[in-house]
Amino acid sequence: MPGAVAGDPPDSGVAAHYGEPLIEQRRLERDRAGFVDLSHRGVVRVGGPDRLGWLHSLSTQALERLGPGEGATTLILSPHGHVEHALYGVDDGTAFWMHVEPGTAAAAAGFLDSMRFMLRVEVTDVTADYAVVWEPRVDGDAGGHLVRRGGDPVGGRELFVPRGELAAYAETAGPPAGLWAYEALRIAAHQPRLGFETDHRTIPNEVGWLGSAVHLNKGCYRGQETVARVHNLGRPPRRLVFLHLDGSVDRLPGHGAPVTLDDREVGFVTSSARHHDLGPVALTLVRRNVPVEAGLLADGVAAAQEVVVDPEAGLHVRARR
C-alpha cells in the first residue's frame, strides 16, 4: 500500500511501517482501529472428523472439545520437550485452521501429515490461497471471513482472508499499521514468538507459554514429561524477562545481542521495540538465577527487569527444608 516500508527477514513481504510507526501503534491500541498485514505467515488447514481429538493427542493444548469459532494456541514439542512449532488456530466446525511462522508451514504440515496413521484427517498447506490479517478490535463485521479470537495476551482478532480478496479487504478495513507497531504491542504483552523468544532448546516453561498454550491437566502428548517434570518438581533453566531500556540511547539491541550482569553474559535479547507509551522495551532470556532486582545491560544499554517467568516457578510442590 502507499507509504509502506518493507520489513526485514523473517518478516519480509509485509510492511514494517507506513512512515509513522508510533502513530500507527497508538491508533491500534487506543482507537482499536485499522489492521496489520500478517500475510507473510503460513496457513495450514486440518480437515476430517477425527481432527480435534488427533490434534489434542499431538500438541500441548486441550482441543478435543474446542467449539466452532473458539481460538486456541498450541505447541508441537520434540520428544525432549523443546518447542518445534507454535500453532495459532481456530475450528470452523468442519476444519481446524492455523497460522504459523513465516516459512514454516511446509514443515508443520509435513510433520502433522506424517502422524496421521489411520485416522480420518487431511492436512493441507493452504498458504498460497489464504492469508492472515490482525485487527485490534474483537467485535464487528468480519466480512464473512473466518475469525480467530482469544488465546493470546495481545488480544484483538485474526482473519483468514483469501489472498485474492486482500486488496478489497484493505480498502474497507481502515488505516493500515506496520509490523513494528504490532511487535511493540506483542512485546509489551510479554507474548513469546517462535524463533525470537525460542531457540533449539527452549521448553514452554521458560517463556511463559504455560498460561496460554499448554494445558497442564490433559493426557499424554509428545514432550509432556519434560513440561510436567519442570512444572512440578524443578525450575526452568532460563526465564523470559521484560526489559525497560534506557531511553536516552538512540539504538535498540538486536535479536541475539548479549545481556550482561557485572561484565558477565547471562542471557540474550530476543525482541526489542519502541513502544508509544513505555518507550524502548525488549524481551530477553536470562539464566534462572539472575537476581530479579538486578540492573542489566542489553548490548550495553542499561535495562531494568520486569518479571515474566518467576525464577521459582516449578517449586510449588517441592517440600520445604
Coordinates of C-alpha atoms in Angstrom, one line a residue:
M1 CA 0.0 0.0 0.0
P2 CA 1.2 3.6 -0.4
G3 CA 3.9 4.6 2.0
A4 CA 4.8 1.1 3.0
V5 CA 8.4 0.4 4.1
A6 CA 9.2 -3.3 3.7
G7 CA 10.1 -5.5 6.7
D8 CA 13.3 -7.4 7.2
P9 CA 13.6 -11.2 7.3
P10 CA 11.8 -13.2 8.6
D11 CA 9.1 -10.6 8.2
S12 CA 9.9 -9.5 4.6
G13 CA 6.9 -9.4 2.3
V14 CA 4.8 -7.2 4.6
A15 CA 5.1 -3.6 5.8
A16 CA 7.3 -2.8 8.7
H17 CA 5.6 0.6 8.9
Y18 CA 3.9 3.3 6.8
G19 CA 6.1 6.2 7.8
E20 CA 4.8 6.9 11.4
P21 CA 5.2 3.7 13.4
L22 CA 4.4 5.3 16.8
I23 CA 1.2 6.9 15.5
E24 CA 0.2 3.6 13.9
Q25 CA 0.8 1.9 17.2
R26 CA -1.3 4.4 19.2
R27 CA -4.1 4.0 16.7
L28 CA -4.2 0.3 17.2
E29 CA -4.0 0.3 21.0
R30 CA -6.1 3.4 21.8
D31 CA -8.5 3.7 19.0
R32 CA -8.8 0.0 18.2
A33 CA -8.8 1.0 14.5
G34 CA -7.1 -0.4 11.4
F35 CA -5.3 -3.6 10.7
V36 CA -1.9 -5.2 10.4
D37 CA -0.9 -7.3 7.4
L38 CA 0.3 -10.7 8.5
S39 CA 0.1 -12.3 5.1
H40 CA 3.7 -13.5 5.2
R41 CA 2.7 -16.1 7.8
G42 CA 1.9 -19.7 6.8
V43 CA -1.6 -21.2 6.9
V44 CA -2.4 -24.9 7.4
R45 CA -5.8 -26.5 7.3
V46 CA -6.7 -29.8 9.0
G47 CA -10.0 -31.3 8.0
G48 CA -11.7 -34.6 8.8
P49 CA -13.9 -35.9 11.6
D50 CA -11.0 -37.0 13.8
R51 CA -9.1 -33.7 13.6
L52 CA -9.7 -32.3 17.1
G53 CA -9.0 -35.5 19.0
W54 CA -5.9 -36.1 16.9
L55 CA -4.5 -32.6 17.4
H56 CA -5.3 -32.9 21.1
S57 CA -3.2 -36.0 21.3
L58 CA -0.2 -34.5 19.4
S59 CA 0.0 -31.0 20.9
T60 CA 0.1 -29.2 24.3
Q61 CA -3.4 -27.7 24.3
A62 CA -6.8 -29.3 25.1
L63 CA -8.5 -29.3 21.8
E64 CA -10.9 -32.2 21.7
R65 CA -13.8 -30.1 22.9
L66 CA -12.9 -26.9 21.1
G67 CA -16.1 -25.2 19.8
P68 CA -16.5 -23.6 16.4
G69 CA -15.0 -20.1 16.4
E70 CA -13.1 -20.6 19.6
G71 CA -9.4 -19.7 19.3
A72 CA -6.5 -21.7 20.7
T73 CA -2.8 -21.6 20.8
T74 CA -1.0 -24.9 20.9
L75 CA 2.6 -26.2 20.6
I76 CA 4.3 -29.1 18.9
L77 CA 7.2 -30.3 21.1
S78 CA 10.1 -32.6 20.4
P79 CA 10.3 -35.8 22.4
H80 CA 12.6 -34.0 24.9
G81 CA 10.0 -31.1 25.4
H82 CA 11.7 -28.5 23.1
V83 CA 9.3 -26.2 21.2
E84 CA 9.3 -27.1 17.5
H85 CA 6.1 -25.3 16.2
A86 CA 3.6 -22.8 17.6
L87 CA 0.1 -23.2 16.1
Y88 CA -2.4 -20.4 16.3
G89 CA -5.7 -21.9 15.4
V90 CA -9.5 -21.9 15.2
D91 CA -12.0 -24.5 14.2
D92 CA -14.9 -23.6 11.8
G93 CA -16.9 -26.8 12.6
T94 CA -15.5 -28.8 9.7
A95 CA -11.8 -28.0 9.8
F96 CA -9.1 -26.6 12.1
W97 CA -7.3 -23.6 10.6
M98 CA -3.9 -22.4 11.9
H99 CA -1.3 -19.9 11.1
V100 CA 2.4 -20.4 11.8
E101 CA 5.7 -18.5 11.5
P102 CA 6.8 -17.4 8.0
G103 CA 8.4 -20.1 6.0
T104 CA 7.4 -22.9 8.4
A105 CA 4.0 -24.0 7.0
A106 CA 5.5 -26.8 4.9
A107 CA 7.5 -28.2 7.8
A108 CA 4.5 -28.0 10.2
A109 CA 2.1 -29.6 7.6
G110 CA 4.7 -32.3 6.8
F111 CA 5.1 -33.3 10.5
L112 CA 1.3 -33.4 11.0
D113 CA 0.8 -35.4 7.8
S114 CA 3.4 -37.9 9.0
M115 CA 1.4 -38.5 12.2
R116 CA -2.0 -39.3 10.6
F117 CA -1.7 -43.1 10.5
M118 CA -5.2 -44.5 10.0
L119 CA -7.2 -41.5 11.4
R120 CA -9.7 -39.6 9.3
V121 CA -7.8 -36.3 9.0
E122 CA -6.4 -34.4 6.0
V123 CA -3.6 -31.9 6.3
T124 CA -3.1 -29.2 3.7
D125 CA -0.7 -26.3 3.4
V126 CA -3.0 -23.5 2.1
T127 CA -0.6 -20.6 2.4
A128 CA -0.8 -19.9 -1.3
D129 CA -4.5 -19.4 -1.1
Y130 CA -5.1 -17.8 2.3
A131 CA -3.6 -15.0 4.3
V132 CA -3.9 -13.7 7.8
V133 CA -4.6 -10.1 9.0
W134 CA -4.8 -8.9 12.5
E135 CA -7.3 -6.3 13.8
P136 CA -7.2 -4.7 17.2
R137 CA -11.0 -5.0 17.7
V138 CA -12.8 -8.1 18.7
D139 CA -16.3 -7.3 17.5
G140 CA -17.9 -6.0 14.3
D141 CA -18.5 -7.3 10.9
A142 CA -15.7 -9.6 9.6
G143 CA -16.9 -9.7 6.0
G144 CA -17.7 -13.4 6.2
H145 CA -14.1 -14.3 6.9
L146 CA -13.1 -17.0 9.4
V147 CA -12.2 -15.2 12.7
R148 CA -9.8 -16.3 15.4
R149 CA -10.3 -14.6 18.8
G150 CA -8.7 -15.2 22.2
G151 CA -5.9 -17.4 23.4
D152 CA -3.2 -14.7 23.4
P153 CA -2.4 -11.7 25.5
V154 CA -2.0 -9.4 22.5
G155 CA -5.8 -9.5 22.1
G156 CA -7.8 -8.4 19.0
R157 CA -8.7 -10.9 16.3
E158 CA -7.2 -12.5 13.3
L159 CA -9.0 -13.1 10.0
F160 CA -8.2 -15.8 7.4
V161 CA -8.7 -14.0 4.1
P162 CA -8.5 -15.5 0.6
R163 CA -5.4 -13.9 -1.0
G164 CA -7.4 -12.8 -4.0
E165 CA -9.5 -10.7 -1.6
L166 CA -6.7 -9.0 0.3
A167 CA -6.8 -5.8 -1.7
A168 CA -10.6 -5.4 -1.4
Y169 CA -10.3 -6.1 2.4
A170 CA -7.7 -3.4 2.8
E171 CA -9.8 -0.8 1.1
T172 CA -12.5 -1.1 3.8
A173 CA -10.6 -2.2 6.9
G174 CA -9.3 1.2 8.0
P175 CA -5.8 2.6 8.1
P176 CA -3.0 0.1 7.9
A177 CA -0.3 -0.3 10.6
G178 CA 3.0 -2.0 10.1
L179 CA 4.6 -4.9 11.8
W180 CA 6.7 -2.6 14.0
A181 CA 3.5 -1.4 15.7
Y182 CA 2.2 -5.0 16.2
E183 CA 5.5 -6.2 17.5
A184 CA 5.7 -3.5 20.1
L185 CA 2.3 -4.5 21.4
R186 CA 3.3 -8.1 21.4
I187 CA 6.5 -7.4 23.4
A188 CA 4.6 -5.2 25.9
A189 CA 2.1 -8.1 26.3
H190 CA 5.0 -10.5 27.1
Q191 CA 3.9 -12.7 24.3
P192 CA 6.7 -15.1 23.0
R193 CA 7.2 -15.6 19.3
L194 CA 8.7 -18.8 17.9
G195 CA 12.2 -18.2 16.5
F196 CA 12.6 -15.0 18.5
E197 CA 12.0 -15.9 22.2
T198 CA 12.9 -19.6 21.4
D199 CA 15.9 -21.5 20.2
H200 CA 16.6 -25.2 19.7
R201 CA 16.5 -25.9 23.4
T202 CA 13.5 -23.8 24.6
I203 CA 10.9 -25.5 26.7
P204 CA 7.4 -23.9 27.2
N205 CA 8.1 -23.3 30.9
E206 CA 10.9 -20.8 30.2
V207 CA 9.0 -18.3 28.1
G208 CA 5.6 -18.1 29.8
W209 CA 3.6 -20.4 27.4
L210 CA 2.2 -22.5 30.2
G211 CA -0.7 -20.0 30.7
S212 CA -1.8 -19.6 27.1
A213 CA -0.5 -22.6 25.0
V214 CA -0.2 -25.5 27.4
H215 CA -2.9 -27.4 29.3
L216 CA -1.4 -28.9 32.4
N217 CA -4.2 -31.4 33.1
K218 CA -4.7 -33.1 29.8
G219 CA -3.5 -36.5 28.7
C220 CA -0.1 -37.5 27.2
Y221 CA 1.5 -35.8 24.3
R222 CA 5.0 -35.7 22.8
G223 CA 7.3 -33.9 25.2
Q224 CA 4.9 -33.8 28.1
E225 CA 7.2 -35.5 30.5
T226 CA 9.7 -32.6 30.4
V227 CA 7.0 -29.9 30.8
A228 CA 5.3 -31.7 33.7
R229 CA 8.6 -32.5 35.5
V230 CA 9.9 -28.9 35.4
H231 CA 6.4 -27.6 36.4
N232 CA 6.0 -30.0 39.3
L233 CA 9.5 -30.6 40.6
G234 CA 12.1 -28.4 39.0
R235 CA 12.8 -24.9 37.9
P236 CA 13.2 -23.8 34.3
P237 CA 16.9 -23.3 33.4
R238 CA 16.1 -19.9 31.8
R239 CA 13.4 -17.4 32.2
L240 CA 11.8 -14.8 30.0
V241 CA 12.2 -11.2 31.2
F242 CA 10.7 -7.9 30.0
L243 CA 13.2 -5.1 30.0
H244 CA 12.6 -1.3 30.2
L245 CA 15.6 0.1 28.3
D246 CA 17.4 3.4 28.8
G247 CA 15.5 5.9 26.7
S248 CA 18.5 8.2 26.3
V249 CA 20.2 5.7 24.0
D250 CA 19.3 6.1 20.3
R251 CA 19.5 2.4 19.3
L252 CA 17.7 -0.8 20.2
P253 CA 19.6 -4.0 20.9
G254 CA 19.0 -6.6 18.2
H255 CA 17.9 -10.2 18.4
G256 CA 20.7 -12.3 19.9
A257 CA 22.5 -9.3 21.5
P258 CA 24.2 -10.2 24.8
V259 CA 22.7 -9.4 28.1
T260 CA 25.3 -8.9 30.9
L261 CA 25.4 -8.5 34.6
D262 CA 28.7 -7.3 36.2
D263 CA 30.5 -7.9 32.9
R264 CA 29.3 -11.5 32.8
E265 CA 27.0 -12.6 30.0
V266 CA 23.8 -14.0 31.5
G267 CA 21.4 -14.1 28.5
F268 CA 20.5 -12.6 25.2
V269 CA 17.9 -10.2 23.7
T270 CA 15.1 -11.9 21.9
S271 CA 13.0 -9.0 20.7
S272 CA 13.0 -5.2 21.0
A273 CA 10.8 -2.3 20.0
R274 CA 9.9 1.3 20.7
H275 CA 6.6 1.4 22.5
H276 CA 4.4 4.5 22.1
D277 CA 3.9 4.7 25.9
L278 CA 6.6 2.6 27.6
G279 CA 9.5 3.8 25.4
P280 CA 12.2 1.4 24.3
V281 CA 11.5 -2.2 25.6
A282 CA 12.7 -5.7 25.0
L283 CA 12.2 -9.3 25.8
T284 CA 15.2 -11.4 26.8
L285 CA 16.1 -14.9 28.0
V286 CA 18.4 -14.9 31.0
R287 CA 19.6 -17.6 33.4
R288 CA 17.2 -18.5 36.0
N289 CA 19.4 -17.5 38.9
V290 CA 19.9 -13.9 37.7
P291 CA 18.5 -11.8 40.6
V292 CA 15.2 -10.2 39.6
E293 CA 16.1 -6.8 41.1
A294 CA 19.5 -6.6 39.3
G295 CA 20.1 -3.9 36.7
L296 CA 21.2 -5.4 33.4
L297 CA 23.0 -4.3 30.2
A298 CA 21.4 -5.3 26.9
D299 CA 24.1 -4.8 24.3
G300 CA 25.5 -2.1 26.5
V301 CA 22.1 -0.4 27.1
A302 CA 21.1 -0.1 30.7
A303 CA 17.9 -2.0 31.4
A304 CA 15.5 -2.6 34.4
Q305 CA 13.8 -6.0 34.7
E306 CA 10.1 -6.9 34.9
V307 CA 9.5 -10.5 35.8
V308 CA 7.6 -12.6 33.2
V309 CA 8.6 -16.1 34.3
D310 CA 9.1 -16.4 38.1
P311 CA 12.6 -17.9 38.8
E312 CA 11.0 -20.1 41.4
A313 CA 8.4 -21.5 39.0
G314 CA 8.1 -25.2 39.4
L315 CA 8.9 -25.3 43.1
H316 CA 5.2 -25.2 44.3
V317 CA 5.1 -28.9 45.2
R318 CA 8.6 -29.3 46.5
A319 CA 8.9 -29.9 50.2
R320 CA 10.3 -27.0 52.2
R321 CA 13.5 -27.6 54.1

